[in-house]
């Protein structure tokens, strides 16, 4: 837990501090950040001022969020098969140019294997682990119709501009595995304070990672593309609205998979009336 150290060594010893990030808020609130770095917003070590600045990108024009609602939940045994079929259909619509951001190597390998069996002769499919990250990105950028299956290290810190990345698929919401030792220890510490570990830690961390994954899509004012979230918990669970409220305002389609794919096809069609020059 870095909060006590930062409070003692940084916040209590400086006269002014500025912190900034593209993914600092959850549902428009800074509380998760304050909790992590040890700032008591009711009694801050320095006068506290916060501000959220709007993105320079026009997401209403540049992005589409697709939420197919007829995919089984991630804990259903049929999820990998059904999700992979939707991934395959979506890639056919986009013509490749996609990131598939997974939350585990197990799911990554299964989705990649099923997709390779169906589309391996049509698209170049890259899988994290085949080569180094930099080499994977370089090859992906050089093939505008390729598909990259990645996990943790591709959710943030990578930037692909232009038409080479026009689709991001997120099969599962990025909750951490609850049995990870460090996660367990943090949950125990939060629970000992009388707080809910899921609300205080797991959910905010998942939302921030989700925002980072979403952020891979639009990197410039002329980029355009879609994000597909296959995890129906985003629509059916109470916390789903926190994920959605943490994203920019854009066109959203929450419908059966066939309707989502139909809208995706229209979105990529130059005659789409919603398309305007940036």
Short mmCIF file of C-alpha atoms in Angstrom, two decimals:
data_model
loop_
_atom_site.label_atom_id
_atom_site.label_comp_id
_atom_site.label_asym_id
_atom_site.label_seq_id
_atom_site.Cartn_x
_atom_site.Cartn_y
_atom_site.Cartn_z
CA UNK A 1 0.00 0.00 0.00
CA UNK A 2 1.73 3.14 -1.25
CA UNK A 3 -0.64 5.68 0.33
CA UNK A 4 1.09 6.10 3.73
CA UNK A 5 4.52 6.37 2.09
CA UNK A 6 3.36 8.98 -0.44
CA UNK A 7 1.63 10.97 2.28
CA UNK A 8 4.74 11.09 4.43
CA UNK A 9 7.40 11.54 1.75
CA UNK A 10 5.52 13.59 -0.82
CA UNK A 11 2.24 15.24 0.13
CA UNK A 12 3.29 16.30 3.64
CA UNK A 13 6.63 17.69 2.48
CA UNK A 14 5.72 19.69 -0.63
CA UNK A 15 4.13 23.11 -1.03
CA UNK A 16 2.39 22.30 -4.32
CA UNK A 17 1.84 19.14 -6.34
CA UNK A 18 0.11 18.53 -9.68
CA UNK A 19 -0.93 15.05 -10.73
CA UNK A 20 -2.57 14.16 -14.03
CA UNK A 21 -3.58 11.15 -16.06
CA UNK A 22 -5.89 10.25 -18.93
CA UNK A 23 -7.48 7.59 -16.69
CA UNK A 24 -7.64 9.05 -13.20
CA UNK A 25 -11.39 9.16 -12.58
CA UNK A 26 -14.01 6.46 -12.15
CA UNK A 27 -17.58 7.50 -12.95
CA UNK A 28 -16.29 11.09 -13.00
CA UNK A 29 -14.98 10.87 -9.43
CA UNK A 30 -11.40 11.09 -8.11
CA UNK A 31 -12.09 9.09 -4.92
CA UNK A 32 -10.38 5.84 -6.06
CA UNK A 33 -7.23 7.82 -6.85
CA UNK A 34 -7.32 9.58 -3.48
CA UNK A 35 -7.74 6.23 -1.72
CA UNK A 36 -4.79 4.67 -3.54
CA UNK A 37 -2.32 7.51 -2.92
CA UNK A 38 -3.31 8.28 0.66
CA UNK A 39 -5.14 11.60 0.28
CA UNK A 40 -7.98 12.28 2.70
CA UNK A 41 -10.16 14.61 0.62
CA UNK A 42 -11.94 15.81 3.77
CA UNK A 43 -8.62 16.77 5.36
CA UNK A 44 -6.05 17.08 2.57
CA UNK A 45 -2.41 17.91 3.31
CA UNK A 46 -2.60 20.76 0.76
CA UNK A 47 -5.51 22.78 -0.66
CA UNK A 48 -7.19 20.37 -3.05
CA UNK A 49 -8.41 21.34 -6.51
CA UNK A 50 -9.64 18.84 -9.11
CA UNK A 51 -10.66 19.27 -12.71
CA UNK A 52 -11.72 16.96 -15.53
CA UNK A 53 -10.85 18.29 -18.97
CA UNK A 54 -12.85 17.09 -21.99
CA UNK A 55 -11.17 14.98 -24.64
CA UNK A 56 -10.19 16.76 -27.86
CA UNK A 57 -11.71 13.86 -29.82
CA UNK A 58 -15.26 13.85 -31.15
CA UNK A 59 -16.37 10.41 -29.99
CA UNK A 60 -19.93 10.99 -31.16
CA UNK A 61 -18.59 11.10 -34.70
CA UNK A 62 -15.52 8.91 -34.41
CA UNK A 63 -16.59 5.94 -32.30
CA UNK A 64 -19.27 3.29 -31.90
CA UNK A 65 -19.81 1.15 -28.78
CA UNK A 66 -21.42 -2.23 -29.45
CA UNK A 67 -22.92 -4.33 -26.64
CA UNK A 68 -24.30 -7.64 -27.95
CA UNK A 69 -26.76 -8.84 -25.34
CA UNK A 70 -27.32 -12.44 -26.39
CA UNK A 71 -23.87 -13.77 -25.48
CA UNK A 72 -23.79 -15.97 -22.36
CA UNK A 73 -22.06 -14.60 -19.25
CA UNK A 74 -18.31 -15.21 -18.93
CA UNK A 75 -18.75 -17.95 -16.32
CA UNK A 76 -20.98 -19.98 -18.67
CA UNK A 77 -19.12 -22.98 -20.19
CA UNK A 78 -20.34 -21.99 -23.66
CA UNK A 79 -18.92 -18.46 -23.44
CA UNK A 80 -15.60 -19.08 -25.26
CA UNK A 81 -17.33 -20.77 -28.18
CA UNK A 82 -20.12 -18.20 -28.55
CA UNK A 83 -17.75 -15.28 -28.02
CA UNK A 84 -15.31 -16.61 -30.60
CA UNK A 85 -18.10 -16.93 -33.18
CA UNK A 86 -19.00 -13.29 -32.59
CA UNK A 87 -15.33 -12.25 -32.79
CA UNK A 88 -15.04 -14.06 -36.13
CA UNK A 89 -18.17 -12.39 -37.50
CA UNK A 90 -17.04 -8.96 -36.29
CA UNK A 91 -13.62 -9.37 -37.92
CA UNK A 92 -15.29 -10.26 -41.20
CA UNK A 93 -17.25 -7.01 -40.98
CA UNK A 94 -14.27 -4.82 -40.09
CA UNK A 95 -11.90 -6.57 -42.46
CA UNK A 96 -9.40 -7.07 -39.65
CA UNK A 97 -7.55 -4.09 -38.21
CA UNK A 98 -8.43 -5.19 -34.69
CA UNK A 99 -7.20 -5.67 -31.16
CA UNK A 100 -8.80 -8.46 -29.13
CA UNK A 101 -7.98 -7.54 -25.53
CA UNK A 102 -8.27 -10.51 -23.19
CA UNK A 103 -7.98 -10.78 -19.42
CA UNK A 104 -6.18 -14.14 -19.32
CA UNK A 105 -3.83 -16.17 -21.48
CA UNK A 106 -6.24 -19.08 -21.33
CA UNK A 107 -9.03 -17.10 -22.98
CA UNK A 108 -6.56 -15.46 -25.37
CA UNK A 109 -5.29 -18.83 -26.61
CA UNK A 110 -8.79 -20.24 -27.02
CA UNK A 111 -10.15 -17.25 -28.94
CA UNK A 112 -7.02 -17.08 -31.08
CA UNK A 113 -7.16 -20.80 -31.90
CA UNK A 114 -10.82 -20.70 -32.88
CA UNK A 115 -10.35 -17.55 -34.94
CA UNK A 116 -7.24 -18.91 -36.64
CA UNK A 117 -9.15 -22.04 -37.62
CA UNK A 118 -11.90 -19.94 -39.21
CA UNK A 119 -9.97 -16.97 -40.61
CA UNK A 120 -6.30 -17.93 -40.60
CA UNK A 121 -6.21 -17.96 -44.39
CA UNK A 122 -7.87 -14.55 -44.68
CA UNK A 123 -6.18 -12.38 -42.04
CA UNK A 124 -2.77 -12.33 -40.42
CA UNK A 125 -3.41 -13.19 -36.77
CA UNK A 126 -0.86 -12.23 -34.11
CA UNK A 127 -0.89 -13.61 -30.59
CA UNK A 128 0.92 -12.21 -27.57
CA UNK A 129 3.76 -14.55 -26.69
CA UNK A 130 4.73 -15.33 -30.28
CA UNK A 131 7.34 -12.56 -30.21
CA UNK A 132 8.19 -9.42 -28.24
CA UNK A 133 5.61 -6.66 -27.82
CA UNK A 134 7.48 -4.14 -29.96
CA UNK A 135 7.88 -6.65 -32.77
CA UNK A 136 4.20 -7.60 -32.59
CA UNK A 137 3.13 -3.96 -32.79
CA UNK A 138 5.46 -3.24 -35.68
CA UNK A 139 4.08 -6.15 -37.71
CA UNK A 140 0.52 -5.22 -36.80
CA UNK A 141 1.02 -1.61 -37.92
CA UNK A 142 2.51 -2.77 -41.21
CA UNK A 143 -0.47 -4.98 -42.03
CA UNK A 144 -3.66 -2.87 -41.85
CA UNK A 145 -5.90 -5.95 -42.03
CA UNK A 146 -4.22 -7.97 -39.29
CA UNK A 147 -5.59 -8.91 -35.87
CA UNK A 148 -3.69 -8.88 -32.59
CA UNK A 149 -4.77 -10.95 -29.60
CA UNK A 150 -3.23 -9.50 -26.44
CA UNK A 151 -3.61 -9.46 -22.70
CA UNK A 152 -2.39 -7.18 -19.88
CA UNK A 153 0.48 -5.36 -21.58
CA UNK A 154 -1.66 -4.37 -24.59
CA UNK A 155 -4.42 -2.69 -22.57
CA UNK A 156 -2.21 0.37 -22.03
CA UNK A 157 0.95 2.02 -23.27
CA UNK A 158 0.52 1.10 -26.95
CA UNK A 159 -0.62 3.43 -29.70
CA UNK A 160 -1.68 2.52 -33.23
CA UNK A 161 -2.92 5.47 -35.25
CA UNK A 162 -5.05 5.49 -38.33
CA UNK A 163 -6.95 2.74 -40.10
CA UNK A 164 -4.63 -0.03 -38.93
CA UNK A 165 -6.69 -0.18 -35.73
CA UNK A 166 -10.39 0.30 -36.39
CA UNK A 167 -11.88 -2.26 -34.01
CA UNK A 168 -11.24 -3.15 -30.36
CA UNK A 169 -12.96 -6.23 -28.93
CA UNK A 170 -13.12 -6.70 -25.15
CA UNK A 171 -14.46 -10.21 -24.41
CA UNK A 172 -14.53 -9.83 -20.61
CA UNK A 173 -14.57 -6.93 -18.19
CA UNK A 174 -11.04 -6.66 -16.75
CA UNK A 175 -11.57 -7.73 -13.16
CA UNK A 176 -8.45 -9.18 -11.57
CA UNK A 177 -8.39 -12.80 -10.49
CA UNK A 178 -9.63 -12.71 -6.86
CA UNK A 179 -7.13 -15.38 -5.77
CA UNK A 180 -4.03 -13.30 -6.58
CA UNK A 181 -2.06 -13.01 -3.29
CA UNK A 182 -1.56 -9.23 -3.47
CA UNK A 183 -5.22 -8.70 -4.35
CA UNK A 184 -6.25 -10.90 -1.44
CA UNK A 185 -4.04 -8.93 0.95
CA UNK A 186 -5.48 -5.61 -0.24
CA UNK A 187 -9.01 -6.95 0.15
CA UNK A 188 -8.23 -8.07 3.71
CA UNK A 189 -6.80 -4.66 4.58
CA UNK A 190 -9.84 -2.83 3.18
CA UNK A 191 -12.25 -5.21 4.91
CA UNK A 192 -10.42 -4.67 8.21
CA UNK A 193 -11.28 -0.97 7.87
CA UNK A 194 -14.96 -1.85 7.58
CA UNK A 195 -15.15 -1.10 3.86
CA UNK A 196 -16.29 -3.18 0.88
CA UNK A 197 -13.19 -4.40 -1.05
CA UNK A 198 -15.16 -4.82 -4.27
CA UNK A 199 -16.53 -1.26 -4.30
CA UNK A 200 -13.39 0.37 -2.92
CA UNK A 201 -10.74 -1.49 -4.91
CA UNK A 202 -11.72 -4.23 -7.40
CA UNK A 203 -14.41 -2.28 -9.25
CA UNK A 204 -12.46 1.00 -9.60
CA UNK A 205 -9.36 -0.86 -10.79
CA UNK A 206 -11.41 -2.77 -13.37
CA UNK A 207 -13.04 0.45 -14.61
CA UNK A 208 -9.66 2.15 -15.01
CA UNK A 209 -8.29 -0.82 -16.95
CA UNK A 210 -11.45 -0.83 -19.07
CA UNK A 211 -10.95 2.85 -19.89
CA UNK A 212 -7.33 2.13 -20.82
CA UNK A 213 -8.40 -0.66 -23.17
CA UNK A 214 -11.06 1.55 -24.75
CA UNK A 215 -8.43 4.26 -25.18
CA UNK A 216 -6.43 2.13 -27.61
CA UNK A 217 -8.97 2.90 -30.35
CA UNK A 218 -9.03 6.67 -30.91
CA UNK A 219 -5.53 8.18 -30.91
CA UNK A 220 -5.98 11.19 -33.22
CA UNK A 221 -8.73 13.48 -34.40
CA UNK A 222 -9.05 11.55 -37.66
CA UNK A 223 -9.19 8.01 -36.22
CA UNK A 224 -12.47 6.18 -36.43
CA UNK A 225 -13.58 2.81 -35.13
CA UNK A 226 -15.70 0.64 -32.87
CA UNK A 227 -15.37 -1.04 -29.50
CA UNK A 228 -17.31 -4.25 -28.85
CA UNK A 229 -17.80 -5.47 -25.27
CA UNK A 230 -18.94 -9.10 -25.16
CA UNK A 231 -19.37 -9.29 -21.38
CA UNK A 232 -23.12 -8.88 -20.75
CA UNK A 233 -22.50 -7.96 -17.11
CA UNK A 234 -21.92 -4.43 -18.40
CA UNK A 235 -25.67 -4.25 -19.14
CA UNK A 236 -27.13 -6.62 -16.56
CA UNK A 237 -25.26 -5.92 -13.33
CA UNK A 238 -25.61 -2.79 -11.21
CA UNK A 239 -21.95 -1.92 -11.63
CA UNK A 240 -22.17 -1.99 -15.42
CA UNK A 241 -23.41 1.59 -15.48
CA UNK A 242 -20.20 2.67 -13.72
CA UNK A 243 -18.16 1.21 -16.60
CA UNK A 244 -20.40 2.90 -19.16
CA UNK A 245 -20.55 6.24 -17.34
CA UNK A 246 -16.75 6.30 -17.28
CA UNK A 247 -16.56 6.34 -21.09
CA UNK A 248 -16.98 9.35 -23.37
CA UNK A 249 -20.39 10.03 -24.85
CA UNK A 250 -20.79 8.20 -28.15
CA UNK A 251 -23.27 6.16 -30.15
CA UNK A 252 -24.11 2.99 -28.27
CA UNK A 253 -26.01 -0.04 -29.52
CA UNK A 254 -27.19 -2.57 -26.95
CA UNK A 255 -28.97 -5.22 -28.99
CA UNK A 256 -28.82 -8.85 -30.13
CA UNK A 257 -25.54 -9.75 -31.79
CA UNK A 258 -26.98 -9.76 -35.29
CA UNK A 259 -28.21 -6.17 -34.91
CA UNK A 260 -24.86 -5.07 -33.48
CA UNK A 261 -23.04 -6.59 -36.45
CA UNK A 262 -25.48 -4.94 -38.84
CA UNK A 263 -24.84 -1.52 -37.29
CA UNK A 264 -21.11 -2.24 -37.33
CA UNK A 265 -21.31 -2.92 -41.06
CA UNK A 266 -23.15 0.36 -41.60
CA UNK A 267 -20.60 2.19 -39.47
CA UNK A 268 -17.75 1.03 -41.69
CA UNK A 269 -19.64 1.86 -44.90
CA UNK A 270 -18.54 5.19 -46.47
CA UNK A 271 -22.16 6.05 -47.32
CA UNK A 272 -23.10 6.05 -43.61
CA UNK A 273 -24.77 9.47 -43.08
CA UNK A 274 -23.15 9.72 -39.64
CA UNK A 275 -19.71 9.90 -41.22
CA UNK A 276 -18.33 13.42 -41.47
CA UNK A 277 -14.90 14.71 -42.23
CA UNK A 278 -13.02 15.51 -38.98
#
